[in-house]
Amino acid sequence: ATLYTRFPQKESLLQSVVEDRAAAWSAEASKRNWMLGDTLEQRLKYYMDIAMSWAMDDEVRAFDRLLASTPAHVGRPLYEIRYRGMVDLLTDEIEEFTRTDAQPAKNSRQVAVDLMALITGWFRIETAMRTPSRRKAVEYGRHAVDLVLAARASW
């Protein structure tokens, strides 16, 4: 009875569980924030290391499969919250570190979206064909940062 009082619908229970796990994963990742680094490259690579490592985590992958199997009105908002959170974080970092550049980033959010598109696309393609290792995923995340930074003049 208590469960139904707190969560009258399955969707609200699922949302609560996903938000709880996302908060726990974020807290766990934050324990290593001392490793962030002092340059934009170091910080972006740090975030990609975290993102790609978590993407390969069995629990995270199970949650992703669960969200993918739920009706769109339930799973999509939860997925978007996670995605937007990462884009917001990357946007803030890019803005902060390019603010004093001779040529500040014109659209930091687009750069963050582009970086997320690179890793998301790679991850979806690779996992559709095989299960890449955590090491391979982290390597690709770092490569994606290198690609984005190499295009710095077009930001």
mmCIF file with all atom_site columns, C-alpha atoms in Angstrom:
data_model
loop_
_atom_site.group_PDB
_atom_site.id
_atom_site.type_symbol
_atom_site.label_atom_id
_atom_site.label_alt_id
_atom_site.label_comp_id
_atom_site.label_asym_id
_atom_site.label_entity_id
_atom_site.label_seq_id
_atom_site.pdbx_PDB_ins_code
_atom_site.Cartn_x
_atom_site.Cartn_y
_atom_site.Cartn_z
_atom_site.occupancy
_atom_site.B_iso_or_equiv
_atom_site.pdbx_formal_charge
_atom_site.auth_seq_id
_atom_site.auth_comp_id
_atom_site.auth_asym_id
_atom_site.auth_atom_id
_atom_site.pdbx_PDB_model_num
ATOM 1   C CA . ALA A 1 1   ? 0.000  0.000  0.000   1.00 0.00 ? 1   ALA A CA 1
ATOM 2   C CA . THR A 1 2   ? 2.855  2.390  0.813   1.00 0.00 ? 2   THR A CA 1
ATOM 3   C CA . LEU A 1 3   ? 4.414  1.820  -2.590  1.00 0.00 ? 3   LEU A CA 1
ATOM 4   C CA . TYR A 1 4   ? 1.160  2.661  -4.382  1.00 0.00 ? 4   TYR A CA 1
ATOM 5   C CA . THR A 1 5   ? 0.696  5.729  -2.179  1.00 0.00 ? 5   THR A CA 1
ATOM 6   C CA . ARG A 1 6   ? 4.121  7.069  -3.102  1.00 0.00 ? 6   ARG A CA 1
ATOM 7   C CA . PHE A 1 7   ? 4.029  5.941  -6.742  1.00 0.00 ? 7   PHE A CA 1
ATOM 8   C CA . PRO A 1 8   ? 0.476  5.771  -8.084  1.00 0.00 ? 8   PRO A CA 1
ATOM 9   C CA . GLN A 1 9   ? 1.744  4.872  -11.575 1.00 0.00 ? 9   GLN A CA 1
ATOM 10  C CA . LYS A 1 10  ? 4.524  2.595  -12.796 1.00 0.00 ? 10  LYS A CA 1
ATOM 11  C CA . GLU A 1 11  ? 5.998  5.493  -14.723 1.00 0.00 ? 11  GLU A CA 1
ATOM 12  C CA . SER A 1 12  ? 6.546  7.552  -11.553 1.00 0.00 ? 12  SER A CA 1
ATOM 13  C CA . LEU A 1 13  ? 8.232  4.575  -9.858  1.00 0.00 ? 13  LEU A CA 1
ATOM 14  C CA . LEU A 1 14  ? 10.517 4.052  -12.857 1.00 0.00 ? 14  LEU A CA 1
ATOM 15  C CA . GLN A 1 15  ? 11.359 7.752  -12.977 1.00 0.00 ? 15  GLN A CA 1
ATOM 16  C CA . SER A 1 16  ? 12.236 7.733  -9.286  1.00 0.00 ? 16  SER A CA 1
ATOM 17  C CA . VAL A 1 17  ? 14.486 4.688  -9.665  1.00 0.00 ? 17  VAL A CA 1
ATOM 18  C CA . VAL A 1 18  ? 16.280 6.109  -12.699 1.00 0.00 ? 18  VAL A CA 1
ATOM 19  C CA . GLU A 1 19  ? 16.770 9.499  -11.021 1.00 0.00 ? 19  GLU A CA 1
ATOM 20  C CA . ASP A 1 20  ? 18.130 7.764  -7.908  1.00 0.00 ? 20  ASP A CA 1
ATOM 21  C CA . ARG A 1 21  ? 20.593 5.673  -9.897  1.00 0.00 ? 21  ARG A CA 1
ATOM 22  C CA . ALA A 1 22  ? 21.659 8.654  -12.021 1.00 0.00 ? 22  ALA A CA 1
ATOM 23  C CA . ALA A 1 23  ? 22.324 10.647 -8.834  1.00 0.00 ? 23  ALA A CA 1
ATOM 24  C CA . ALA A 1 24  ? 24.333 7.742  -7.402  1.00 0.00 ? 24  ALA A CA 1
ATOM 25  C CA . TRP A 1 25  ? 26.376 7.401  -10.599 1.00 0.00 ? 25  TRP A CA 1
ATOM 26  C CA . SER A 1 26  ? 26.996 11.148 -10.651 1.00 0.00 ? 26  SER A CA 1
ATOM 27  C CA . ALA A 1 27  ? 28.101 11.142 -6.999  1.00 0.00 ? 27  ALA A CA 1
ATOM 28  C CA . GLU A 1 28  ? 30.464 8.249  -7.701  1.00 0.00 ? 28  GLU A CA 1
ATOM 29  C CA . ALA A 1 29  ? 31.952 10.028 -10.718 1.00 0.00 ? 29  ALA A CA 1
ATOM 30  C CA . SER A 1 30  ? 32.324 13.267 -8.736  1.00 0.00 ? 30  SER A CA 1
ATOM 31  C CA . LYS A 1 31  ? 34.693 11.542 -6.319  1.00 0.00 ? 31  LYS A CA 1
ATOM 32  C CA . ARG A 1 32  ? 37.331 11.745 -9.056  1.00 0.00 ? 32  ARG A CA 1
ATOM 33  C CA . ASN A 1 33  ? 36.810 15.424 -9.883  1.00 0.00 ? 33  ASN A CA 1
ATOM 34  C CA . TRP A 1 34  ? 40.256 16.169 -8.482  1.00 0.00 ? 34  TRP A CA 1
ATOM 35  C CA . MET A 1 35  ? 41.516 14.600 -11.725 1.00 0.00 ? 35  MET A CA 1
ATOM 36  C CA . LEU A 1 36  ? 39.757 17.178 -13.925 1.00 0.00 ? 36  LEU A CA 1
ATOM 37  C CA . GLY A 1 37  ? 42.881 18.980 -15.096 1.00 0.00 ? 37  GLY A CA 1
ATOM 38  C CA . ASP A 1 38  ? 43.615 22.604 -15.852 1.00 0.00 ? 38  ASP A CA 1
ATOM 39  C CA . THR A 1 39  ? 43.040 22.841 -19.596 1.00 0.00 ? 39  THR A CA 1
ATOM 40  C CA . LEU A 1 40  ? 39.958 22.451 -21.732 1.00 0.00 ? 40  LEU A CA 1
ATOM 41  C CA . GLU A 1 41  ? 41.489 19.396 -23.412 1.00 0.00 ? 41  GLU A CA 1
ATOM 42  C CA . GLN A 1 42  ? 42.196 17.700 -20.078 1.00 0.00 ? 42  GLN A CA 1
ATOM 43  C CA . ARG A 1 43  ? 38.722 18.465 -18.769 1.00 0.00 ? 43  ARG A CA 1
ATOM 44  C CA . LEU A 1 44  ? 36.886 17.302 -21.896 1.00 0.00 ? 44  LEU A CA 1
ATOM 45  C CA . LYS A 1 45  ? 38.920 14.098 -21.965 1.00 0.00 ? 45  LYS A CA 1
ATOM 46  C CA . TYR A 1 46  ? 38.166 13.546 -18.285 1.00 0.00 ? 46  TYR A CA 1
ATOM 47  C CA . TYR A 1 47  ? 34.428 13.887 -18.939 1.00 0.00 ? 47  TYR A CA 1
ATOM 48  C CA . MET A 1 48  ? 34.642 11.576 -21.941 1.00 0.00 ? 48  MET A CA 1
ATOM 49  C CA . ASP A 1 49  ? 36.547 9.024  -19.833 1.00 0.00 ? 49  ASP A CA 1
ATOM 50  C CA . ILE A 1 50  ? 33.739 9.119  -17.285 1.00 0.00 ? 50  ILE A CA 1
ATOM 51  C CA . ALA A 1 51  ? 30.952 9.071  -19.886 1.00 0.00 ? 51  ALA A CA 1
ATOM 52  C CA . MET A 1 52  ? 32.408 6.203  -21.880 1.00 0.00 ? 52  MET A CA 1
ATOM 53  C CA . SER A 1 53  ? 33.303 4.185  -18.776 1.00 0.00 ? 53  SER A CA 1
ATOM 54  C CA . TRP A 1 54  ? 29.771 4.546  -17.447 1.00 0.00 ? 54  TRP A CA 1
ATOM 55  C CA . ALA A 1 55  ? 28.321 3.739  -20.862 1.00 0.00 ? 55  ALA A CA 1
ATOM 56  C CA . MET A 1 56  ? 30.076 0.369  -20.664 1.00 0.00 ? 56  MET A CA 1
ATOM 57  C CA . ASP A 1 57  ? 28.900 -0.321 -17.098 1.00 0.00 ? 57  ASP A CA 1
ATOM 58  C CA . ASP A 1 58  ? 26.532 -3.309 -16.887 1.00 0.00 ? 58  ASP A CA 1
ATOM 59  C CA . GLU A 1 59  ? 24.033 -1.516 -14.649 1.00 0.00 ? 59  GLU A CA 1
ATOM 60  C CA . VAL A 1 60  ? 23.935 1.567  -16.870 1.00 0.00 ? 60  VAL A CA 1
ATOM 61  C CA . ARG A 1 61  ? 23.500 -0.568 -19.970 1.00 0.00 ? 61  ARG A CA 1
ATOM 62  C CA . ALA A 1 62  ? 20.666 -2.462 -18.274 1.00 0.00 ? 62  ALA A CA 1
ATOM 63  C CA . PHE A 1 63  ? 18.955 0.846  -17.478 1.00 0.00 ? 63  PHE A CA 1
ATOM 64  C CA . ASP A 1 64  ? 19.401 1.991  -21.066 1.00 0.00 ? 64  ASP A CA 1
ATOM 65  C CA . ARG A 1 65  ? 17.776 -1.213 -22.318 1.00 0.00 ? 65  ARG A CA 1
ATOM 66  C CA . LEU A 1 66  ? 14.943 -0.726 -19.827 1.00 0.00 ? 66  LEU A CA 1
ATOM 67  C CA . LEU A 1 67  ? 14.373 2.855  -20.960 1.00 0.00 ? 67  LEU A CA 1
ATOM 68  C CA . ALA A 1 68  ? 14.483 1.795  -24.609 1.00 0.00 ? 68  ALA A CA 1
ATOM 69  C CA . SER A 1 69  ? 11.774 -0.789 -23.943 1.00 0.00 ? 69  SER A CA 1
ATOM 70  C CA . THR A 1 70  ? 9.412  1.619  -22.179 1.00 0.00 ? 70  THR A CA 1
ATOM 71  C CA . PRO A 1 71  ? 6.823  3.732  -23.977 1.00 0.00 ? 71  PRO A CA 1
ATOM 72  C CA . ALA A 1 72  ? 8.388  6.861  -25.480 1.00 0.00 ? 72  ALA A CA 1
ATOM 73  C CA . HIS A 1 73  ? 6.506  9.192  -23.144 1.00 0.00 ? 73  HIS A CA 1
ATOM 74  C CA . VAL A 1 74  ? 8.232  7.473  -20.200 1.00 0.00 ? 74  VAL A CA 1
ATOM 75  C CA . GLY A 1 75  ? 11.731 6.636  -21.413 1.00 0.00 ? 75  GLY A CA 1
ATOM 76  C CA . ARG A 1 76  ? 12.496 9.590  -23.637 1.00 0.00 ? 76  ARG A CA 1
ATOM 77  C CA . PRO A 1 77  ? 12.197 12.325 -20.957 1.00 0.00 ? 77  PRO A CA 1
ATOM 78  C CA . LEU A 1 78  ? 14.469 10.359 -18.616 1.00 0.00 ? 78  LEU A CA 1
ATOM 79  C CA . TYR A 1 79  ? 17.026 9.794  -21.365 1.00 0.00 ? 79  TYR A CA 1
ATOM 80  C CA . GLU A 1 80  ? 16.869 13.464 -22.346 1.00 0.00 ? 80  GLU A CA 1
ATOM 81  C CA . ILE A 1 81  ? 17.501 14.557 -18.753 1.00 0.00 ? 81  ILE A CA 1
ATOM 82  C CA . ARG A 1 82  ? 20.754 12.559 -18.708 1.00 0.00 ? 82  ARG A CA 1
ATOM 83  C CA . TYR A 1 83  ? 21.771 13.762 -22.156 1.00 0.00 ? 83  TYR A CA 1
ATOM 84  C CA . ARG A 1 84  ? 20.952 17.417 -21.480 1.00 0.00 ? 84  ARG A CA 1
ATOM 85  C CA . GLY A 1 85  ? 22.837 17.249 -18.185 1.00 0.00 ? 85  GLY A CA 1
ATOM 86  C CA . MET A 1 86  ? 25.995 16.170 -19.959 1.00 0.00 ? 86  MET A CA 1
ATOM 87  C CA . VAL A 1 87  ? 25.548 18.738 -22.747 1.00 0.00 ? 87  VAL A CA 1
ATOM 88  C CA . ASP A 1 88  ? 25.035 21.478 -20.133 1.00 0.00 ? 88  ASP A CA 1
ATOM 89  C CA . LEU A 1 89  ? 28.190 20.423 -18.290 1.00 0.00 ? 89  LEU A CA 1
ATOM 90  C CA . LEU A 1 90  ? 30.287 20.377 -21.474 1.00 0.00 ? 90  LEU A CA 1
ATOM 91  C CA . THR A 1 91  ? 28.803 23.704 -22.600 1.00 0.00 ? 91  THR A CA 1
ATOM 92  C CA . ASP A 1 92  ? 29.785 25.331 -19.306 1.00 0.00 ? 92  ASP A CA 1
ATOM 93  C CA . GLU A 1 93  ? 33.334 23.994 -19.570 1.00 0.00 ? 93  GLU A CA 1
ATOM 94  C CA . ILE A 1 94  ? 33.748 25.142 -23.162 1.00 0.00 ? 94  ILE A CA 1
ATOM 95  C CA . GLU A 1 95  ? 32.404 28.609 -22.356 1.00 0.00 ? 95  GLU A CA 1
ATOM 96  C CA . GLU A 1 96  ? 34.613 28.933 -19.283 1.00 0.00 ? 96  GLU A CA 1
ATOM 97  C CA . PHE A 1 97  ? 37.815 27.875 -21.030 1.00 0.00 ? 97  PHE A CA 1
ATOM 98  C CA . THR A 1 98  ? 37.293 29.807 -24.265 1.00 0.00 ? 98  THR A CA 1
ATOM 99  C CA . ARG A 1 99  ? 36.000 33.023 -22.685 1.00 0.00 ? 99  ARG A CA 1
ATOM 100 C CA . THR A 1 100 ? 39.467 34.607 -22.633 1.00 0.00 ? 100 THR A CA 1
ATOM 101 C CA . ASP A 1 101 ? 40.584 33.216 -26.003 1.00 0.00 ? 101 ASP A CA 1
ATOM 102 C CA . ALA A 1 102 ? 41.326 35.612 -28.842 1.00 0.00 ? 102 ALA A CA 1
ATOM 103 C CA . GLN A 1 103 ? 38.448 33.881 -30.605 1.00 0.00 ? 103 GLN A CA 1
ATOM 104 C CA . PRO A 1 104 ? 35.870 32.693 -28.020 1.00 0.00 ? 104 PRO A CA 1
ATOM 105 C CA . ALA A 1 105 ? 33.546 29.876 -29.035 1.00 0.00 ? 105 ALA A CA 1
ATOM 106 C CA . LYS A 1 106 ? 30.570 31.299 -30.940 1.00 0.00 ? 106 LYS A CA 1
ATOM 107 C CA . ASN A 1 107 ? 28.255 28.488 -29.938 1.00 0.00 ? 107 ASN A CA 1
ATOM 108 C CA . SER A 1 108 ? 29.569 26.424 -27.028 1.00 0.00 ? 108 SER A CA 1
ATOM 109 C CA . ARG A 1 109 ? 26.366 24.425 -26.807 1.00 0.00 ? 109 ARG A CA 1
ATOM 110 C CA . GLN A 1 110 ? 26.680 23.271 -30.423 1.00 0.00 ? 110 GLN A CA 1
ATOM 111 C CA . VAL A 1 111 ? 30.254 22.137 -29.796 1.00 0.00 ? 111 VAL A CA 1
ATOM 112 C CA . ALA A 1 112 ? 29.032 20.155 -26.774 1.00 0.00 ? 112 ALA A CA 1
ATOM 113 C CA . VAL A 1 113 ? 26.213 18.629 -28.839 1.00 0.00 ? 113 VAL A CA 1
ATOM 114 C CA . ASP A 1 114 ? 28.685 17.721 -31.583 1.00 0.00 ? 114 ASP A CA 1
ATOM 115 C CA . LEU A 1 115 ? 30.972 15.983 -29.093 1.00 0.00 ? 115 LEU A CA 1
ATOM 116 C CA . MET A 1 116 ? 28.034 14.065 -27.626 1.00 0.00 ? 116 MET A CA 1
ATOM 117 C CA . ALA A 1 117 ? 26.893 13.104 -31.143 1.00 0.00 ? 117 ALA A CA 1
ATOM 118 C CA . LEU A 1 118 ? 30.324 11.679 -31.887 1.00 0.00 ? 118 LEU A CA 1
ATOM 119 C CA . ILE A 1 119 ? 30.420 9.455  -28.818 1.00 0.00 ? 119 ILE A CA 1
ATOM 120 C CA . THR A 1 120 ? 26.741 8.520  -28.941 1.00 0.00 ? 120 THR A CA 1
ATOM 121 C CA . GLY A 1 121 ? 26.945 7.545  -32.598 1.00 0.00 ? 121 GLY A CA 1
ATOM 122 C CA . TRP A 1 122 ? 30.109 5.524  -32.069 1.00 0.00 ? 122 TRP A CA 1
ATOM 123 C CA . PHE A 1 123 ? 28.622 3.778  -29.070 1.00 0.00 ? 123 PHE A CA 1
ATOM 124 C CA . ARG A 1 124 ? 25.375 2.847  -30.845 1.00 0.00 ? 124 ARG A CA 1
ATOM 125 C CA . ILE A 1 125 ? 27.158 1.499  -33.910 1.00 0.00 ? 125 ILE A CA 1
ATOM 126 C CA . GLU A 1 126 ? 29.787 -0.434 -31.955 1.00 0.00 ? 126 GLU A CA 1
ATOM 127 C CA . THR A 1 127 ? 27.349 -2.003 -29.503 1.00 0.00 ? 127 THR A CA 1
ATOM 128 C CA . ALA A 1 128 ? 25.031 -3.007 -32.353 1.00 0.00 ? 128 ALA A CA 1
ATOM 129 C CA . MET A 1 129 ? 27.858 -5.075 -33.845 1.00 0.00 ? 129 MET A CA 1
ATOM 130 C CA . ARG A 1 130 ? 29.752 -6.207 -30.731 1.00 0.00 ? 130 ARG A CA 1
ATOM 131 C CA . THR A 1 131 ? 30.430 -5.246 -27.146 1.00 0.00 ? 131 THR A CA 1
ATOM 132 C CA . PRO A 1 132 ? 33.473 -2.991 -27.182 1.00 0.00 ? 132 PRO A CA 1
ATOM 133 C CA . SER A 1 133 ? 35.782 -3.046 -24.195 1.00 0.00 ? 133 SER A CA 1
ATOM 134 C CA . ARG A 1 134 ? 35.753 -0.223 -21.679 1.00 0.00 ? 134 ARG A CA 1
ATOM 135 C CA . ARG A 1 135 ? 39.307 0.610  -22.788 1.00 0.00 ? 135 ARG A CA 1
ATOM 136 C CA . LYS A 1 136 ? 38.217 0.886  -26.436 1.00 0.00 ? 136 LYS A CA 1
ATOM 137 C CA . ALA A 1 137 ? 35.273 3.106  -25.465 1.00 0.00 ? 137 ALA A CA 1
ATOM 138 C CA . VAL A 1 138 ? 37.493 5.431  -23.428 1.00 0.00 ? 138 VAL A CA 1
ATOM 139 C CA . GLU A 1 139 ? 40.008 5.576  -26.287 1.00 0.00 ? 139 GLU A CA 1
ATOM 140 C CA . TYR A 1 140 ? 37.252 6.624  -28.660 1.00 0.00 ? 140 TYR A CA 1
ATOM 141 C CA . GLY A 1 141 ? 35.994 9.288  -26.226 1.00 0.00 ? 141 GLY A CA 1
ATOM 142 C CA . ARG A 1 142 ? 39.484 10.785 -26.126 1.00 0.00 ? 142 ARG A CA 1
ATOM 143 C CA . HIS A 1 143 ? 39.720 10.590 -29.924 1.00 0.00 ? 143 HIS A CA 1
ATOM 144 C CA . ALA A 1 144 ? 36.387 12.425 -30.205 1.00 0.00 ? 144 ALA A CA 1
ATOM 145 C CA . VAL A 1 145 ? 37.794 15.233 -28.035 1.00 0.00 ? 145 VAL A CA 1
ATOM 146 C CA . ASP A 1 146 ? 40.862 15.404 -30.290 1.00 0.00 ? 146 ASP A CA 1
ATOM 147 C CA . LEU A 1 147 ? 38.595 15.724 -33.352 1.00 0.00 ? 147 LEU A CA 1
ATOM 148 C CA . VAL A 1 148 ? 36.508 18.476 -31.766 1.00 0.00 ? 148 VAL A CA 1
ATOM 149 C CA . LEU A 1 149 ? 39.564 20.400 -30.597 1.00 0.00 ? 149 LEU A CA 1
ATOM 150 C CA . ALA A 1 150 ? 41.194 20.067 -34.043 1.00 0.00 ? 150 ALA A CA 1
ATOM 151 C CA . ALA A 1 151 ? 38.165 21.897 -35.438 1.00 0.00 ? 151 ALA A CA 1
ATOM 152 C CA . ARG A 1 152 ? 38.603 24.734 -32.909 1.00 0.00 ? 152 ARG A CA 1
ATOM 153 C CA . ALA A 1 153 ? 38.898 27.399 -35.630 1.00 0.00 ? 153 ALA A CA 1
ATOM 154 C CA . SER A 1 154 ? 35.322 26.644 -36.759 1.00 0.00 ? 154 SER A CA 1
ATOM 155 C CA . TRP A 1 155 ? 33.761 26.974 -33.311 1.00 0.00 ? 155 TRP A CA 1
#
